[in-house]
Each structure stands twice: as C-alpha cells, then as structure tokens.
Amino acid sequence: ENRPVPEPGPNEVLLRMHSVGICGSDVHYWQHGRIGNFVVKDPMVLGHEASGTVVKVGSGVTHLKPGDRVAIEPGVPREMDEFCKTGRYNLSPAIFFCATPPDDGNLCRYYTHSASYCYKLPDNVTFEEGALIEPLSVGIHACKRAGVTLGSKVFVSGSGPIGLVNVIVAKMMGAAAVVVTDLSASRLQKAKEVGADFTIQVKNETPQEVASKVESMLGCMPEITVECTGVQACIQAGIYATRSGGTMVLVGLGPEMVTVPIVNAAVREVDIRGIFRYCNTWPVAIALLASKRINVKPLVTHRFPLEKALEAFETTKRGEGVKVMLKCDPNDQSP
C-alpha cells in the first residue's frame, strides 16, 4: 500500500490494476515459501492472473495508450535465446515471470510490465475475463500439446480451475466427449456446467478401476488424457485409461518423484507429454472471448477487495468455490 507508484521503462506501461485471480501456486508460496527449485528468499508480491488499465506508457510504446484496458501475460523473456527464436519462449531459463521468485507479481494497485506482453481487451471482454486468460491459457496450451481435434474422446483428471479450463478448451477444439473425475461432487457439478459430458466421483477405487469407469462412460478408451492433479494415483489411472497410441499430458504438478506404470505406456505407445505454463495463447484466448465462443465467467465464485486479500487467500486455501478474484481498484464499483 505504501510503495511509491513506479515509472515505466521505455518499453513498459504503468498499469492501474483491476482484477487479479488467486492461483494455487500463490497459496503454495504463501504457505510453504517454495515450489520446487523456486524459493522465496525476500518479500515477494504475489499474483499473476491479471488485468488492468494503462495509466502511462514508456517512450518506445506505440500500440497502447492511457485508458486502454489490457490483459497481462505474466511471462516475459529477458533475452532472445534459442527458445524464443523457435517460439517456445515459455521454456527460456531466463524468463521473467510474475510471482515466481525473485520476480514480484501484480497483486497491487499500480504495476509496470513489458508493453509487448499487455494485450488490449475488446470492449465486450470484461476485466475479470481478461484476468482469467492466464488459467485459460494453460488449457489452450495443454489441449494443443495433447492434439485435441474434431471427434476426440478426452479424459480430464481433476475438476479444479485448470481441469475446468481444459474441459472448456477441449470442447471448443472439437472434442466429441469429455469425461471428468474428481473427489468433489460440487466441483464435478461445475464441470457439467462448463461442458463436461460425463463425470465420475472418485472414492477409493484403484487406478485400474478408475480407468475402467472412464472407458465405460465413454464407450471406449479416450485417445487423450489431460492430468490436472499431480497425484500419483491419478497419473497411474491416466496411463491405464489412455487408448493405445494415444497421448497423456501432465498438467498438474505433484511430488518430484512418482511411481507410474511406464512399461504399460511404453508397450502401448502412449505418449506422455509435459507442459510448462503456455506461450502464444493470449491473442487466441482474446479472440475466443470476444466472439463469445467460450464462457469462462462461471469460474469466478468469490470476489474480494484488495483490502481483504488475506481473507481471499484463506478462502482459496480451504478449497472453497473455484476461482477467487481480487479487485485492486477501489474506485471500481462493478460486481
């Protein structure tokens, strides 16, 4: 609250922040101080799912002006390395990323960001939708890596925010049927709301039994599995469930070492792919939102002003609702 308003660099913009979603990684840093090799060593501003209004532009910025409403892509390459040259800048080891140590995030009143990674929002796309482009981008990147196409049968493991965006994107990309598993009945109901064809509430079934249920629901084994939990048993179920010659994409992050039936996957030529964040997704997401081909509004279940950030984080930590959104602009009176 007491930090001075920063000045934008030549290729940056100063933003008055509007909507910032809370991600599971934000809560993890808050609670544990690290994710893998990323360790919080100094005070760090959280937040990377964000939108805001341009207040001031740097001298080299020509495509944005004060008053423009923008969505913020949180990952900005620091140098033009081999990954950037091939369009996979998300893999650059030198990338800046909001709220990943030591880089500050944007859960604050004013924030400066690279202008090239701020995308103007059309008039019919809200600030909240702009903030939701970040999790939506995970779904776009995962479904592209999985090869979802017309008629695909897809198994989405996990019905949290990332599982839900994968349901939305898979259906948009032409999936004929999507089945979703989760422990929570309320989250599975939300999956139905956003387009899932079938849901399975997992209780204490073995991974093989879950796979069998998935096949029974779809009438066949799915060509594509999108694993969004990171839980060992769920990864195992994903391998058993995926049709021979199919693809499983690992989206959820769990422990570094997991035991999986890798020979089962190998002899059936099941491709196992990872994803790391996303790249080149903001223009696609904005086009989909502006055309109303997808609807992400049901994902937001809780809203808090910035002054109640702690309450918002506690709500997310308890697993209530789906997406918790913080409002950073005290002058904004919208819902």
mmCIF file of C-alpha atoms in Angstrom:
data_model
loop_
_atom_site.group_PDB
_atom_site.id
_atom_site.type_symbol
_atom_site.label_atom_id
_atom_site.label_comp_id
_atom_site.label_asym_id
_atom_site.label_seq_id
_atom_site.Cartn_x
_atom_site.Cartn_y
_atom_site.Cartn_z
ATOM 1 C CA GLU A 1 0.000 0.000 0.000
ATOM 2 C CA ASN A 2 2.805 2.422 0.840
ATOM 3 C CA ARG A 3 5.104 1.702 -2.088
ATOM 4 C CA PRO A 4 5.667 4.610 -4.489
ATOM 5 C CA VAL A 5 3.976 4.426 -7.908
ATOM 6 C CA PRO A 6 6.662 3.047 -10.260
ATOM 7 C CA GLU A 7 7.737 4.719 -13.503
ATOM 8 C CA PRO A 8 7.533 2.645 -16.697
ATOM 9 C CA GLY A 9 10.724 1.965 -18.659
ATOM 10 C CA PRO A 10 10.937 2.850 -22.382
ATOM 11 C CA ASN A 11 9.199 -0.381 -23.460
ATOM 12 C CA GLU A 12 6.901 -0.718 -20.474
ATOM 13 C CA VAL A 13 3.493 0.520 -19.396
ATOM 14 C CA LEU A 14 2.289 1.604 -15.973
ATOM 15 C CA LEU A 15 -0.989 -0.110 -15.106
ATOM 16 C CA ARG A 16 -3.652 0.555 -12.519
ATOM 17 C CA MET A 17 -4.549 -2.996 -11.641
ATOM 18 C CA HIS A 18 -8.169 -4.085 -11.698
ATOM 19 C CA SER A 19 -8.752 -7.853 -11.327
ATOM 20 C CA VAL A 20 -6.249 -10.426 -10.077
ATOM 21 C CA GLY A 21 -7.123 -14.100 -9.647
ATOM 22 C CA ILE A 22 -5.575 -16.226 -6.919
ATOM 23 C CA CYS A 23 -3.794 -19.349 -8.172
ATOM 24 C CA GLY A 24 -2.875 -22.457 -6.222
ATOM 25 C CA SER A 25 0.790 -21.566 -6.733
ATOM 26 C CA ASP A 26 0.226 -18.201 -4.992
ATOM 27 C CA VAL A 27 -1.187 -20.045 -1.980
ATOM 28 C CA HIS A 28 1.683 -22.553 -2.084
ATOM 29 C CA TYR A 29 4.331 -19.803 -1.987
ATOM 30 C CA TRP A 30 2.414 -18.110 0.842
ATOM 31 C CA GLN A 31 2.202 -21.317 2.880
ATOM 32 C CA HIS A 32 5.481 -23.090 2.042
ATOM 33 C CA GLY A 33 7.838 -20.434 0.651
ATOM 34 C CA ARG A 34 8.895 -22.522 -2.318
ATOM 35 C CA ILE A 35 7.781 -24.576 -5.314
ATOM 36 C CA GLY A 36 10.496 -26.996 -6.425
ATOM 37 C CA ASN A 37 13.667 -25.021 -7.088
ATOM 38 C CA PHE A 38 11.888 -21.650 -6.839
ATOM 39 C CA VAL A 39 12.498 -20.459 -3.270
ATOM 40 C CA VAL A 40 11.179 -17.228 -1.718
ATOM 41 C CA LYS A 41 14.206 -15.569 -0.106
ATOM 42 C CA ASP A 42 12.912 -11.985 0.170
ATOM 43 C CA PRO A 43 9.449 -10.410 0.490
ATOM 44 C CA MET A 44 7.573 -11.004 -2.791
ATOM 45 C CA VAL A 45 4.362 -9.596 -4.265
ATOM 46 C CA LEU A 46 2.035 -12.415 -5.364
ATOM 47 C CA GLY A 47 -0.404 -12.504 -8.295
ATOM 48 C CA HIS A 48 -0.043 -13.429 -11.971
ATOM 49 C CA GLU A 49 -3.623 -13.768 -13.289
ATOM 50 C CA ALA A 50 -4.337 -10.139 -14.012
ATOM 51 C CA SER A 51 -5.879 -7.287 -15.959
ATOM 52 C CA GLY A 52 -5.769 -3.527 -15.579
ATOM 53 C CA THR A 53 -5.891 -0.112 -17.211
ATOM 54 C CA VAL A 54 -2.928 1.622 -18.835
ATOM 55 C CA VAL A 55 -2.074 4.823 -16.933
ATOM 56 C CA LYS A 56 1.219 5.772 -18.589
ATOM 57 C CA VAL A 57 3.311 4.431 -21.477
ATOM 58 C CA GLY A 58 7.068 4.371 -21.958
ATOM 59 C CA SER A 59 8.709 6.390 -24.711
ATOM 60 C CA GLY A 60 9.055 3.379 -27.029
ATOM 61 C CA VAL A 61 5.450 2.132 -26.737
ATOM 62 C CA THR A 62 3.204 2.810 -29.737
ATOM 63 C CA HIS A 63 0.436 0.171 -29.648
ATOM 64 C CA LEU A 64 -1.048 1.167 -26.278
ATOM 65 C CA LYS A 65 -2.217 4.446 -24.771
ATOM 66 C CA PRO A 66 -3.536 5.640 -21.384
ATOM 67 C CA GLY A 67 -7.057 4.375 -20.790
ATOM 68 C CA ASP A 68 -6.607 1.104 -22.669
ATOM 69 C CA ARG A 69 -7.899 -1.960 -20.828
ATOM 70 C CA VAL A 70 -5.408 -4.839 -21.035
ATOM 71 C CA ALA A 71 -4.814 -8.436 -20.037
ATOM 72 C CA ILE A 72 -1.312 -9.199 -18.786
ATOM 73 C CA GLU A 73 0.756 -12.183 -19.879
ATOM 74 C CA PRO A 74 2.994 -12.756 -16.830
ATOM 75 C CA GLY A 75 5.935 -14.437 -18.590
ATOM 76 C CA VAL A 76 8.344 -12.059 -20.379
ATOM 77 C CA PRO A 77 11.613 -13.285 -21.950
ATOM 78 C CA ARG A 78 14.656 -11.381 -20.768
ATOM 79 C CA GLU A 79 16.781 -12.294 -23.796
ATOM 80 C CA MET A 80 16.372 -13.635 -27.338
ATOM 81 C CA ASP A 81 17.669 -17.154 -26.705
ATOM 82 C CA GLU A 82 17.152 -20.375 -28.707
ATOM 83 C CA PHE A 83 13.729 -20.981 -27.136
ATOM 84 C CA CYS A 84 12.473 -17.522 -28.043
ATOM 85 C CA LYS A 85 13.759 -17.918 -31.608
ATOM 86 C CA THR A 86 11.661 -21.060 -32.061
ATOM 87 C CA GLY A 87 8.536 -19.534 -30.494
ATOM 88 C CA ARG A 88 8.716 -21.547 -27.269
ATOM 89 C CA TYR A 89 9.682 -18.648 -25.032
ATOM 90 C CA ASN A 90 7.959 -20.253 -22.030
ATOM 91 C CA LEU A 91 10.926 -22.657 -21.852
ATOM 92 C CA SER A 92 13.532 -19.887 -21.662
ATOM 93 C CA PRO A 93 15.508 -20.288 -18.400
ATOM 94 C CA ALA A 94 15.967 -16.520 -18.263
ATOM 95 C CA ILE A 95 12.259 -15.650 -18.439
ATOM 96 C CA PHE A 96 10.709 -13.108 -16.058
ATOM 97 C CA PHE A 97 7.531 -14.488 -14.522
ATOM 98 C CA CYS A 98 5.194 -12.647 -12.174
ATOM 99 C CA ALA A 99 5.204 -14.011 -8.622
ATOM 100 C CA THR A 100 7.943 -16.567 -9.237
ATOM 101 C CA PRO A 101 10.962 -15.848 -7.037
ATOM 102 C CA PRO A 102 12.686 -13.462 -7.265
ATOM 103 C CA ASP A 103 10.179 -11.659 -9.549
ATOM 104 C CA ASP A 104 7.320 -9.683 -7.996
ATOM 105 C CA GLY A 105 3.761 -10.306 -9.126
ATOM 106 C CA ASN A 106 0.976 -7.826 -9.800
ATOM 107 C CA LEU A 107 -1.376 -8.097 -6.836
ATOM 108 C CA CYS A 108 -1.056 -4.382 -6.072
ATOM 109 C CA ARG A 109 -2.594 -1.029 -7.014
ATOM 110 C CA TYR A 110 0.000 0.009 -9.625
ATOM 111 C CA TYR A 111 2.324 -2.187 -11.616
ATOM 112 C CA THR A 112 4.731 -1.834 -14.562
ATOM 113 C CA HIS A 113 5.008 -4.517 -17.240
ATOM 114 C CA SER A 114 6.504 -5.062 -20.679
ATOM 115 C CA ALA A 115 4.127 -3.435 -23.172
ATOM 116 C CA SER A 116 4.610 -6.311 -25.636
ATOM 117 C CA TYR A 117 3.033 -8.673 -23.106
ATOM 118 C CA CYS A 118 -0.003 -6.481 -22.419
ATOM 119 C CA TYR A 119 -2.917 -7.232 -24.736
ATOM 120 C CA LYS A 120 -5.725 -4.782 -25.382
ATOM 121 C CA LEU A 121 -9.137 -6.083 -24.367
ATOM 122 C CA PRO A 122 -12.100 -5.579 -26.728
ATOM 123 C CA ASP A 123 -14.997 -3.591 -25.274
ATOM 124 C CA ASN A 124 -17.125 -6.740 -24.838
ATOM 125 C CA VAL A 125 -14.488 -8.573 -22.774
ATOM 126 C CA THR A 126 -14.551 -7.759 -19.052
ATOM 127 C CA PHE A 127 -11.577 -7.219 -16.735
ATOM 128 C CA GLU A 128 -12.407 -10.499 -14.989
ATOM 129 C CA GLU A 129 -12.367 -12.371 -18.285
ATOM 130 C CA GLY A 130 -9.038 -10.679 -19.013
ATOM 131 C CA ALA A 131 -7.613 -11.987 -15.735
ATOM 132 C CA LEU A 132 -8.959 -15.473 -16.493
ATOM 133 C CA ILE A 133 -6.949 -15.624 -19.738
ATOM 134 C CA GLU A 134 -3.978 -16.811 -17.678
ATOM 135 C CA PRO A 135 -5.571 -20.069 -16.429
ATOM 136 C CA LEU A 136 -7.427 -20.387 -19.745
ATOM 137 C CA SER A 137 -4.029 -20.289 -21.471
ATOM 138 C CA VAL A 138 -2.966 -23.391 -19.566
ATOM 139 C CA GLY A 139 -5.948 -25.204 -21.088
ATOM 140 C CA ILE A 140 -5.189 -23.909 -24.582
ATOM 141 C CA HIS A 141 -1.528 -24.950 -24.342
ATOM 142 C CA ALA A 142 -2.339 -28.364 -22.826
ATOM 143 C CA CYS A 143 -5.017 -29.227 -25.388
ATOM 144 C CA LYS A 144 -2.720 -28.162 -28.237
ATOM 145 C CA ARG A 145 0.088 -30.330 -26.846
ATOM 146 C CA ALA A 146 -2.413 -33.197 -26.490
ATOM 147 C CA GLY A 147 -3.612 -32.863 -30.085
ATOM 148 C CA VAL A 148 -7.316 -32.452 -29.293
ATOM 149 C CA THR A 149 -9.244 -32.290 -32.559
ATOM 150 C CA LEU A 150 -12.643 -32.971 -34.138
ATOM 151 C CA GLY A 151 -14.239 -36.027 -32.555
ATOM 152 C CA SER A 152 -11.635 -36.588 -29.826
ATOM 153 C CA LYS A 153 -12.648 -38.539 -26.731
ATOM 154 C CA VAL A 154 -10.961 -36.843 -23.789
ATOM 155 C CA PHE A 155 -10.438 -37.764 -20.131
ATOM 156 C CA VAL A 156 -9.739 -34.790 -17.824
ATOM 157 C CA SER A 157 -8.434 -35.848 -14.425
ATOM 158 C CA GLY A 158 -9.288 -33.235 -11.784
ATOM 159 C CA SER A 159 -12.041 -30.622 -11.739
ATOM 160 C CA GLY A 160 -10.278 -27.654 -10.163
ATOM 161 C CA PRO A 161 -9.834 -24.400 -12.136
ATOM 162 C CA ILE A 162 -7.251 -25.933 -14.503
ATOM 163 C CA GLY A 163 -9.315 -29.073 -15.089
ATOM 164 C CA LEU A 164 -12.313 -26.868 -15.900
ATOM 165 C CA VAL A 165 -10.466 -24.703 -18.441
ATOM 166 C CA ASN A 166 -9.260 -27.883 -20.121
ATOM 167 C CA VAL A 167 -12.878 -29.037 -20.403
ATOM 168 C CA ILE A 168 -13.864 -25.694 -21.933
ATOM 169 C CA VAL A 169 -10.978 -25.691 -24.425
ATOM 170 C CA ALA A 170 -11.281 -29.375 -25.363
ATOM 171 C CA LYS A 171 -14.948 -28.895 -26.233
ATOM 172 C CA MET A 172 -14.107 -25.734 -28.181
ATOM 173 C CA MET A 173 -11.442 -27.609 -30.156
ATOM 174 C CA GLY A 174 -13.945 -30.232 -31.261
ATOM 175 C CA ALA A 175 -13.860 -32.977 -28.627
ATOM 176 C CA ALA A 176 -16.895 -35.215 -29.089
ATOM 177 C CA ALA A 177 -16.980 -36.339 -25.467
ATOM 178 C CA VAL A 178 -15.187 -35.256 -22.293
ATOM 179 C CA VAL A 179 -15.271 -37.205 -19.026
ATOM 180 C CA VAL A 180 -14.009 -35.605 -15.797
ATOM 181 C CA THR A 181 -13.018 -37.211 -12.496
ATOM 182 C CA ASP A 182 -12.680 -35.602 -9.074
ATOM 183 C CA LEU A 183 -13.225 -36.311 -5.384
ATOM 184 C CA SER A 184 -15.635 -33.373 -5.009
ATOM 185 C CA ALA A 185 -19.262 -33.629 -6.155
ATOM 186 C CA SER A 186 -19.617 -29.826 -6.223
ATOM 187 C CA ARG A 187 -16.587 -29.430 -8.487
ATOM 188 C CA LEU A 188 -17.914 -32.122 -10.808
ATOM 189 C CA GLN A 189 -21.201 -30.223 -10.980
ATOM 190 C CA LYS A 190 -19.219 -27.157 -12.094
ATOM 191 C CA ALA A 191 -17.544 -29.338 -14.753
ATOM 192 C CA LYS A 192 -21.010 -30.226 -16.054
ATOM 193 C CA GLU A 193 -21.883 -26.514 -16.141
ATOM 194 C CA VAL A 194 -18.895 -25.678 -18.339
ATOM 195 C CA GLY A 195 -19.469 -28.514 -20.813
ATOM 196 C CA ALA A 196 -18.316 -31.903 -19.478
ATOM 197 C CA ASP A 197 -20.337 -34.756 -20.963
ATOM 198 C CA PHE A 198 -19.705 -37.232 -18.141
ATOM 199 C CA THR A 199 -18.410 -37.020 -14.573
ATOM 200 C CA ILE A 200 -17.082 -39.658 -12.188
ATOM 201 C CA GLN A 201 -16.775 -39.029 -8.470
ATOM 202 C CA VAL A 202 -13.726 -40.985 -7.324
ATOM 203 C CA LYS A 203 -13.955 -42.507 -3.852
ATOM 204 C CA ASN A 204 -11.495 -45.311 -3.116
ATOM 205 C CA GLU A 205 -11.219 -47.074 -6.453
ATOM 206 C CA THR A 206 -7.861 -48.347 -7.673
ATOM 207 C CA PRO A 207 -6.289 -46.578 -10.678
ATOM 208 C CA GLN A 208 -7.285 -49.552 -12.867
ATOM 209 C CA GLU A 209 -10.875 -49.309 -11.632
ATOM 210 C CA VAL A 210 -10.972 -45.571 -12.407
ATOM 211 C CA ALA A 211 -9.651 -46.302 -15.907
ATOM 212 C CA SER A 212 -12.334 -48.938 -16.376
ATOM 213 C CA LYS A 213 -15.056 -46.476 -15.336
ATOM 214 C CA VAL A 214 -13.719 -43.887 -17.792
ATOM 215 C CA GLU A 215 -13.866 -46.451 -20.612
ATOM 216 C CA SER A 216 -17.372 -47.496 -19.594
ATOM 217 C CA MET A 217 -18.627 -43.884 -19.565
ATOM 218 C CA LEU A 218 -17.130 -43.010 -22.961
ATOM 219 C CA GLY A 219 -17.914 -46.346 -24.569
ATOM 220 C CA CYS A 220 -14.232 -46.608 -25.479
ATOM 221 C CA MET A 221 -10.813 -45.694 -24.108
ATOM 222 C CA PRO A 222 -10.024 -41.992 -24.645
ATOM 223 C CA GLU A 223 -7.351 -41.030 -27.176
ATOM 224 C CA ILE A 224 -6.350 -38.155 -24.903
ATOM 225 C CA THR A 225 -5.926 -37.778 -21.153
ATOM 226 C CA VAL A 226 -5.236 -34.413 -19.520
ATOM 227 C CA GLU A 227 -3.982 -34.983 -15.964
ATOM 228 C CA CYS A 228 -4.565 -31.887 -13.823
ATOM 229 C CA THR A 229 -3.983 -33.107 -10.249
ATOM 230 C CA GLY A 230 -0.338 -34.205 -9.998
ATOM 231 C CA VAL A 231 -1.480 -37.016 -7.678
ATOM 232 C CA GLN A 232 0.385 -40.284 -8.224
ATOM 233 C CA ALA A 233 -2.724 -42.478 -8.320
ATOM 234 C CA CYS A 234 -4.341 -40.122 -10.849
ATOM 235 C CA ILE A 235 -1.302 -40.246 -13.131
ATOM 236 C CA GLN A 236 -1.430 -44.036 -12.920
ATOM 237 C CA ALA A 237 -5.154 -44.024 -13.773
ATOM 238 C CA GLY A 238 -4.437 -41.719 -16.708
ATOM 239 C CA ILE A 239 -1.920 -44.135 -18.200
ATOM 240 C CA TYR A 240 -4.224 -47.131 -17.768
ATOM 241 C CA ALA A 241 -7.161 -45.199 -19.234
ATOM 242 C CA THR A 242 -5.497 -43.823 -22.367
ATOM 243 C CA ARG A 243 -6.075 -45.741 -25.588
ATOM 244 C CA SER A 244 -3.041 -47.423 -27.177
ATOM 245 C CA GLY A 245 -1.363 -44.917 -29.462
ATOM 246 C CA GLY A 246 -2.943 -42.037 -27.544
ATOM 247 C CA THR A 247 -1.493 -39.132 -25.586
ATOM 248 C CA MET A 248 -1.446 -38.163 -21.921
ATOM 249 C CA VAL A 249 -0.492 -34.603 -20.980
ATOM 250 C CA LEU A 250 0.755 -33.930 -17.455
ATOM 251 C CA VAL A 251 -0.511 -30.528 -16.312
ATOM 252 C CA GLY A 252 -0.793 -30.905 -12.544
ATOM 253 C CA LEU A 253 2.423 -30.754 -10.525
ATOM 254 C CA GLY A 254 2.913 -33.056 -7.542
ATOM 255 C CA PRO A 255 5.977 -34.631 -5.959
ATOM 256 C CA GLU A 256 9.210 -34.682 -7.952
ATOM 257 C CA MET A 257 9.352 -38.482 -7.982
ATOM 258 C CA VAL A 258 6.269 -40.597 -8.729
ATOM 259 C CA THR A 259 5.810 -44.295 -9.423
ATOM 260 C CA VAL A 260 3.945 -44.932 -12.669
ATOM 261 C CA PRO A 261 3.295 -47.967 -14.912
ATOM 262 C CA ILE A 262 5.723 -46.709 -17.536
ATOM 263 C CA VAL A 263 6.082 -50.102 -19.267
ATOM 264 C CA ASN A 264 2.308 -50.229 -19.740
ATOM 265 C CA ALA A 265 2.534 -46.874 -21.504
ATOM 266 C CA ALA A 266 5.631 -47.852 -23.496
ATOM 267 C CA VAL A 267 4.357 -51.133 -24.946
ATOM 268 C CA ARG A 268 1.057 -49.489 -25.905
ATOM 269 C CA GLU A 269 2.794 -46.439 -27.448
ATOM 270 C CA VAL A 270 1.022 -43.995 -25.137
ATOM 271 C CA ASP A 271 2.850 -40.674 -25.474
ATOM 272 C CA ILE A 272 3.399 -38.837 -22.177
ATOM 273 C CA ARG A 273 3.917 -35.109 -22.592
ATOM 274 C CA GLY A 274 4.527 -32.301 -20.130
ATOM 275 C CA ILE A 275 3.570 -28.662 -20.307
ATOM 276 C CA PHE A 276 5.202 -25.636 -18.714
ATOM 277 C CA ARG A 277 2.839 -22.690 -18.455
ATOM 278 C CA TYR A 278 1.982 -21.582 -22.042
ATOM 279 C CA CYS A 279 3.138 -19.498 -24.994
ATOM 280 C CA ASN A 280 1.436 -17.597 -27.813
ATOM 281 C CA THR A 281 -2.014 -18.022 -26.244
ATOM 282 C CA TRP A 282 -3.267 -14.524 -25.328
ATOM 283 C CA PRO A 283 -4.368 -13.494 -28.859
ATOM 284 C CA VAL A 284 -6.201 -16.827 -29.284
ATOM 285 C CA ALA A 285 -7.933 -16.506 -25.908
ATOM 286 C CA ILE A 286 -8.993 -12.892 -26.545
ATOM 287 C CA ALA A 287 -10.443 -13.848 -29.929
ATOM 288 C CA LEU A 288 -12.436 -16.686 -28.357
ATOM 289 C CA LEU A 289 -13.735 -14.474 -25.536
ATOM 290 C CA ALA A 290 -14.640 -11.591 -27.864
ATOM 291 C CA SER A 291 -16.531 -13.923 -30.228
ATOM 292 C CA LYS A 292 -18.386 -15.445 -27.247
ATOM 293 C CA ARG A 293 -17.394 -18.910 -28.450
ATOM 294 C CA ILE A 294 -16.377 -19.766 -24.886
ATOM 295 C CA ASN A 295 -17.661 -18.667 -21.490
ATOM 296 C CA VAL A 296 -15.289 -18.510 -18.520
ATOM 297 C CA LYS A 297 -17.485 -16.328 -16.312
ATOM 298 C CA PRO A 298 -18.862 -19.286 -14.284
ATOM 299 C CA LEU A 299 -15.347 -19.965 -12.989
ATOM 300 C CA VAL A 300 -15.370 -16.916 -10.686
ATOM 301 C CA THR A 301 -17.187 -17.849 -7.490
ATOM 302 C CA HIS A 302 -15.739 -15.361 -4.947
ATOM 303 C CA ARG A 303 -14.732 -11.689 -5.140
ATOM 304 C CA PHE A 304 -12.836 -9.625 -2.558
ATOM 305 C CA PRO A 305 -11.429 -6.088 -2.459
ATOM 306 C CA LEU A 306 -7.634 -5.863 -2.176
ATOM 307 C CA GLU A 307 -8.024 -4.809 1.474
ATOM 308 C CA LYS A 308 -9.393 -8.304 2.194
ATOM 309 C CA ALA A 309 -6.607 -10.171 0.414
ATOM 310 C CA LEU A 310 -5.858 -12.354 3.431
ATOM 311 C CA GLU A 311 -9.493 -13.464 3.602
ATOM 312 C CA ALA A 312 -9.358 -14.201 -0.135
ATOM 313 C CA PHE A 313 -6.237 -16.328 0.264
ATOM 314 C CA GLU A 314 -7.760 -18.208 3.201
ATOM 315 C CA THR A 315 -10.843 -18.942 1.065
ATOM 316 C CA THR A 316 -8.653 -20.356 -1.704
ATOM 317 C CA LYS A 317 -6.595 -22.360 0.791
ATOM 318 C CA ARG A 318 -9.796 -24.001 2.091
ATOM 319 C CA GLY A 319 -10.708 -25.016 -1.448
ATOM 320 C CA GLU A 320 -13.995 -23.127 -1.445
ATOM 321 C CA GLY A 321 -15.612 -22.362 -4.788
ATOM 322 C CA VAL A 322 -13.491 -22.375 -7.936
ATOM 323 C CA LYS A 323 -11.724 -19.103 -8.733
ATOM 324 C CA VAL A 324 -11.274 -16.322 -6.175
ATOM 325 C CA MET A 325 -10.858 -12.870 -7.723
ATOM 326 C CA LEU A 326 -9.363 -9.802 -6.018
ATOM 327 C CA LYS A 327 -10.407 -6.280 -7.040
ATOM 328 C CA CYS A 328 -7.471 -3.885 -6.846
ATOM 329 C CA ASP A 329 -9.157 -0.648 -7.997
ATOM 330 C CA PRO A 330 -11.001 1.000 -5.080
ATOM 331 C CA ASN A 331 -12.863 3.329 -7.470
ATOM 332 C CA ASP A 332 -14.415 0.468 -9.430
ATOM 333 C CA GLN A 333 -17.999 -0.300 -8.450
ATOM 334 C CA SER A 334 -18.638 -3.187 -10.864
ATOM 335 C CA PRO A 335 -19.694 -6.551 -9.384
#
